[in-house]
Short mmCIF file of C-alpha atoms and ligand atoms in Angstrom, two decimals:
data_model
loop_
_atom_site.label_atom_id
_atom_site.label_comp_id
_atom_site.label_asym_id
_atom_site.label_seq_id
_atom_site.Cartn_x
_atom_site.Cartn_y
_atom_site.Cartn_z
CA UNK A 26 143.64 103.51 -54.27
CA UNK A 27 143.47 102.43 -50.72
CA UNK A 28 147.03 102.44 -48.84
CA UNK A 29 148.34 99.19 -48.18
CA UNK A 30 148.22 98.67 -44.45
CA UNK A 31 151.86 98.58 -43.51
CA UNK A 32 153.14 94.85 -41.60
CA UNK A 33 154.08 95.95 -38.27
CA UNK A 34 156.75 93.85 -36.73
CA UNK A 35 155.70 92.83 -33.24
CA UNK A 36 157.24 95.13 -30.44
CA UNK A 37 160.11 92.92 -28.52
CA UNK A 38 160.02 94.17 -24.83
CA UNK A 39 162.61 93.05 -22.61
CA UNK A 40 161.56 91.89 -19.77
CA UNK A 41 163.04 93.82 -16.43
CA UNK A 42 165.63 92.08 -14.66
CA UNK A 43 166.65 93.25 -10.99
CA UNK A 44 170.38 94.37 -12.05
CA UNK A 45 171.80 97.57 -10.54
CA UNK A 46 171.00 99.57 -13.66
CA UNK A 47 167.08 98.75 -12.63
CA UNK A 48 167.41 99.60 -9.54
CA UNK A 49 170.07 102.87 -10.15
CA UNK A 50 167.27 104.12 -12.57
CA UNK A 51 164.48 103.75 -9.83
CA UNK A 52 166.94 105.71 -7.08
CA UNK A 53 167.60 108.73 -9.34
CA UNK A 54 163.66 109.19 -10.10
CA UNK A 55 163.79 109.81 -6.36
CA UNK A 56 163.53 107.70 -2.92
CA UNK A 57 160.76 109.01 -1.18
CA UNK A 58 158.68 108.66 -3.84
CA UNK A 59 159.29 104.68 -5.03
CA UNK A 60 156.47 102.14 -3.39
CA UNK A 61 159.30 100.93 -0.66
CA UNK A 62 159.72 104.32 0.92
CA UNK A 63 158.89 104.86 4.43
CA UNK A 64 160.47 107.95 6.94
CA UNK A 65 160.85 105.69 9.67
CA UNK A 66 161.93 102.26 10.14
CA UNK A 67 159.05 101.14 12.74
CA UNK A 68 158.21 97.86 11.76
CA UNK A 69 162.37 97.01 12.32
CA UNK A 70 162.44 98.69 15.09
CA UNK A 71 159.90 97.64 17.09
CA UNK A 72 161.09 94.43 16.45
CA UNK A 73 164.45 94.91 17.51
CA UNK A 74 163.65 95.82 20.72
CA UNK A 75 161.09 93.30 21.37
CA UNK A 76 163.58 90.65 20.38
CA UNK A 77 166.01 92.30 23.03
CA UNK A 78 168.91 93.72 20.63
CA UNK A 79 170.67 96.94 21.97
CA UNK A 80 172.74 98.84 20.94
CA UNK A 81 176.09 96.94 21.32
CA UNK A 82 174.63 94.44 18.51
CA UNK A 83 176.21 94.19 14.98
CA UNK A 84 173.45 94.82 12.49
CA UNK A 85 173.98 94.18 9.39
CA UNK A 86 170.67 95.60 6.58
CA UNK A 87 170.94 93.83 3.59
CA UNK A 88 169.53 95.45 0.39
CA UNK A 89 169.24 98.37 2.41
CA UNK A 90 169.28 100.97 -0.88
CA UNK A 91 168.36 104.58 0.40
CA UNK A 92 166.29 103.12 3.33
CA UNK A 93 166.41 105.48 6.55
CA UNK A 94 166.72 102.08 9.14
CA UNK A 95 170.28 103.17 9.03
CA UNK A 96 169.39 106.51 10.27
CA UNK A 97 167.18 104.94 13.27
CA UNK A 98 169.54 102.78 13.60
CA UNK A 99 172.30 105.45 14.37
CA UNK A 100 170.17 107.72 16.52
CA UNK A 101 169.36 104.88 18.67
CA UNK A 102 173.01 104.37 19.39
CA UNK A 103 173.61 101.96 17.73
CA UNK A 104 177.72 101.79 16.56
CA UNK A 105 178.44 98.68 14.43
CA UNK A 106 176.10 99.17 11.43
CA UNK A 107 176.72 98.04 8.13
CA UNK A 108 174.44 98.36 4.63
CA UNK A 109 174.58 96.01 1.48
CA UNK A 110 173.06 97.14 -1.73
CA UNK A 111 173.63 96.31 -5.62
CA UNK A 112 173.13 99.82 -5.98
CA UNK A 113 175.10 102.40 -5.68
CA UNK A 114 172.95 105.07 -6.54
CA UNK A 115 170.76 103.95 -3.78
CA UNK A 116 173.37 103.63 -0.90
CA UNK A 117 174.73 107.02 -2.44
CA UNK A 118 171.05 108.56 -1.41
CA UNK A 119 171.49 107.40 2.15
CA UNK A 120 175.03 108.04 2.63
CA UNK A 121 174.15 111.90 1.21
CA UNK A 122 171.12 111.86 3.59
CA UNK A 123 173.54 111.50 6.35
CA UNK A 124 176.39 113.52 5.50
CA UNK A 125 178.93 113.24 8.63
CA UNK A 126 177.59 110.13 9.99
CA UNK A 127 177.71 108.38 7.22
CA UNK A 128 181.52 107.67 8.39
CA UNK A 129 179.93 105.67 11.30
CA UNK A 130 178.51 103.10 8.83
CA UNK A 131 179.96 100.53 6.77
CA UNK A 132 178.65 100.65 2.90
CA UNK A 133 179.25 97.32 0.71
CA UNK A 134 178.22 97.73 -3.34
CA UNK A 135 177.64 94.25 -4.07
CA UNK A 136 174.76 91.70 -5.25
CA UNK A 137 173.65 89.81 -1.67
CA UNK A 138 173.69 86.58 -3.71
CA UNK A 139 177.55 86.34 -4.69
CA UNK A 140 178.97 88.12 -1.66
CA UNK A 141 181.31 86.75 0.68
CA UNK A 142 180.60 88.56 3.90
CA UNK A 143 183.51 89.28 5.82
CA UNK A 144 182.60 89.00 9.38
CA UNK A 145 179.63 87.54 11.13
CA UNK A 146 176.49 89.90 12.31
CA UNK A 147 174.45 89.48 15.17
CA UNK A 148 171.44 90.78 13.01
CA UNK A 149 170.47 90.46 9.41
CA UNK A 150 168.02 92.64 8.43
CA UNK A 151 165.43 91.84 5.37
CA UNK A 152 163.36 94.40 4.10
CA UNK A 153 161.45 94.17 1.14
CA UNK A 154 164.95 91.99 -0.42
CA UNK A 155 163.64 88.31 -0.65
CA UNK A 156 160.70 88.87 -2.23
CA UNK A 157 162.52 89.55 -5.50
CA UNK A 158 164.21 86.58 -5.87
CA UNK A 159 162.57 84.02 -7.62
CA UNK A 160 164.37 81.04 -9.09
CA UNK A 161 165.44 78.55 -6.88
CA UNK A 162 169.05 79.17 -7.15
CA UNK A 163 168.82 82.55 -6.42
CA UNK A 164 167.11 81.53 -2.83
CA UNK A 165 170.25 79.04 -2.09
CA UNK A 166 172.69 81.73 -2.67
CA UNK A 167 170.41 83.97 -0.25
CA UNK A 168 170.57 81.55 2.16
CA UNK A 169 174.08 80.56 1.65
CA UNK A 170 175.03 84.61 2.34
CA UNK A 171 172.77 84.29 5.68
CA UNK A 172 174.51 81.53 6.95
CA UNK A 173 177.95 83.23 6.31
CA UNK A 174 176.97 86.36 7.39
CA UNK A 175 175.50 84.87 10.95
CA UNK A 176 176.39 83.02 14.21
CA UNK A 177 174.51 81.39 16.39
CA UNK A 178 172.26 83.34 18.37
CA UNK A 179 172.03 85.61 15.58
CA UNK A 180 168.67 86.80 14.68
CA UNK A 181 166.65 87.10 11.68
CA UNK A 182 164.36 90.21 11.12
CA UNK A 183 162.59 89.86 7.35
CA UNK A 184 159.13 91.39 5.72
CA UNK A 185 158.90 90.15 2.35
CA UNK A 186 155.14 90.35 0.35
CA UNK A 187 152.44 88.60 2.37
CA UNK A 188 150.10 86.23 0.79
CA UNK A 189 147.68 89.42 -0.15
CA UNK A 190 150.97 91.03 -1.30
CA UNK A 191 151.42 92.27 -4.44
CA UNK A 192 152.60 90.37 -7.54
CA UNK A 193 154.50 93.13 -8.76
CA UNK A 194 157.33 95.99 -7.28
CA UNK A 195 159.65 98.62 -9.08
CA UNK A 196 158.31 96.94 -12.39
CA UNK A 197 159.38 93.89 -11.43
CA UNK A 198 157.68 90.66 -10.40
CA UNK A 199 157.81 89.47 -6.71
CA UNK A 200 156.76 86.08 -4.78
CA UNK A 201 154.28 86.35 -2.26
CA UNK A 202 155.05 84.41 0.35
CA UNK A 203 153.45 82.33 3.82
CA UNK A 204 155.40 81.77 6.81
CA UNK A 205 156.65 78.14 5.43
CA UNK A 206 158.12 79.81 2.32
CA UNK A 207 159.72 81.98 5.18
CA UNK A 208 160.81 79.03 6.78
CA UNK A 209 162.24 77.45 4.09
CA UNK A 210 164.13 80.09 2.77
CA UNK A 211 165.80 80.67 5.49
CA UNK A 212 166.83 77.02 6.47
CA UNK A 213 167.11 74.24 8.83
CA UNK A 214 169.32 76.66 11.06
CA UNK A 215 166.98 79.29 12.37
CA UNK A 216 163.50 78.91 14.02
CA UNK A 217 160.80 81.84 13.70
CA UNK A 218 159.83 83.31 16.51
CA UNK A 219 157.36 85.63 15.50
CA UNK A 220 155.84 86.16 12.56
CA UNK A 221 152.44 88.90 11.67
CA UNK A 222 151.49 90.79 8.54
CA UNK A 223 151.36 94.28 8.55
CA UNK A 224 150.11 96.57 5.29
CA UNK A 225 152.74 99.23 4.44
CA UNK A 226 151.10 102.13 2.85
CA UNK A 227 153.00 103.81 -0.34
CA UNK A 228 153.76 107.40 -1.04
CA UNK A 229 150.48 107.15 -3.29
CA UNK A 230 148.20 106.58 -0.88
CA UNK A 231 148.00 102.82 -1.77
CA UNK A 232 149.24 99.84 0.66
CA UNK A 233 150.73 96.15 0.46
CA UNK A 234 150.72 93.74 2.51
CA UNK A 235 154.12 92.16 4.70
CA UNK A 236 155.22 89.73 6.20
CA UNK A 237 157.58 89.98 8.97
CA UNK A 238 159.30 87.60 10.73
CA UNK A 239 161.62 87.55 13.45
CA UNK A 240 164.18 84.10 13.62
CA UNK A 241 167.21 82.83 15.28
CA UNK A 242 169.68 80.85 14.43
CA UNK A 243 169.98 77.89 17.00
CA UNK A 244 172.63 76.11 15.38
CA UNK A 245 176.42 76.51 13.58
C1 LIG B 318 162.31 97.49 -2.70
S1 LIG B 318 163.91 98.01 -2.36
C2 LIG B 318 163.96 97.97 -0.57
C3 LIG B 318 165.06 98.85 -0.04
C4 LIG B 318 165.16 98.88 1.50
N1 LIG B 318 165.37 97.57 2.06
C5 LIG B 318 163.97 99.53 2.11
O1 LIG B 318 163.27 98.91 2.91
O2 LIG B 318 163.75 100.72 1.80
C6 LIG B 318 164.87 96.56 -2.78
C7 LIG B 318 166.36 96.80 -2.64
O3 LIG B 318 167.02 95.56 -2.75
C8 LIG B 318 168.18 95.75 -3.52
N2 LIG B 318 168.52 94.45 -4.09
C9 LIG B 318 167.72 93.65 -4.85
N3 LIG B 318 168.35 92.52 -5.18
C10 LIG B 318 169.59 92.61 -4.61
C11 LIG B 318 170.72 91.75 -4.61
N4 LIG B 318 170.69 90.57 -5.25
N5 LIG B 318 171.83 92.15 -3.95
C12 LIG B 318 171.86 93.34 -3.30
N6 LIG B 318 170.83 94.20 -3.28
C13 LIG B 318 169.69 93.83 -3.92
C14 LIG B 318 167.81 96.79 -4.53
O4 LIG B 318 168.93 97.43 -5.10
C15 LIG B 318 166.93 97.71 -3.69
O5 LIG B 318 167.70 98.71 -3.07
#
């Protein structure tokens, strides 16, 4: 007699959410090998300096995880540095990476869209943050940080997906975005001043395409 075919209940799968568990479990698999990685912070850096910032500028890299701009950021002299990241494990990486000088830095465990920053920063620094937030909401506490966290004068460095991005990152879905979803995020206070798409190529071999954008804010 033939085996009944056994009723399989459909699989449930939760889909990811960006918590710090996600992104704890991504750090520990390693950082130089996740999509994001890159061993030098060009893009930012170029940027800084073509936008004028020295050294004596407060820089503040938000959802900076293991990312070596800190380290750049340090060798080129720079003194008042501070990095924001829902994940420890991540900021644990960098601060690990840079042993001593990690006392030169200030490191902040908290999610970008409930913080209260403390001070004001001359720079905010985006990479590869924005692009993860989706719902509306989540993009008016972003901006609600920014404007807390800035002066003005302050600028604006960011490179979120371009519009040949990809739809996914870290197993977790991303916007693409043009230079008006830029702008819009960002808000009536700041103008872009520069904006050009650049493809970041991953530890595999493969690349994705940013958007960067430099802004200031013009008003208070
Ligand atoms: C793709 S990684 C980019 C890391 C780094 N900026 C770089 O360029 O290497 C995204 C980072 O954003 C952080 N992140 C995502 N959402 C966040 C939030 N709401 N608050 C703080 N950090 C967040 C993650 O923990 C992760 O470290």
């Amino acid at each position: 007699m033939p085996a009944t075919p056994q009723q399989s209940t459909p699989q449930q799968s939760t889909p990811q959410q960006s918590t710090p568990q996600h992104w704890d479990t991504a750090y520990a698999q390693g950082d130089t090998t996740r999509g994001w990685y890159q061993s030098a912070a060009t893009v930012s850096l170029d940027l800084l300096r073509e936008s004028g910032v020295g050294p004596g500028a407060s820089i503040l890299d938000i959802g900076a995880g293991a990312s070596v701009f800190v380290d750049d950021l340090l060798a080129a002299g720079f003194s008042d540095v501070t990095v924001l990241d829902q994940s420890p494990i991540g900021l644990q990486i960098a601060q690990e990476r840079l042993a001593d000088r990690a006392d030169d830095v200030t490191w902040i465990v908290d999610d970008l869209r409930q913080w209260t920053p403390p001070r004001q920063f001359d720079v905010w620094h985006d990479r590869a943050v924005a692009h993860f937030l989706l719902d509306q909401d989540d993009r008016d506490c972003y901006r609600s940080s920014l404007m807390s966290a800035t002066h003005a004068g302050s600028l604006v460095i960011i490179g979120v997906f371009g519009p040949q991005g990809p739809t996914m990152c870290a197993g977790l879905p991303v916007r693409r975005h043009t230079i008006d979803d830029v702008n819009a995020l960002l808000g009536p206070a700041f103008t872009i001043t520069s904006t050009t798409t650049i493809d970041h190529v991953r530890p595999d071999g493969d690349t994705q395409q940013y958007l960067w954008s430099t802004a200031i804010r013009h008003t208070d």
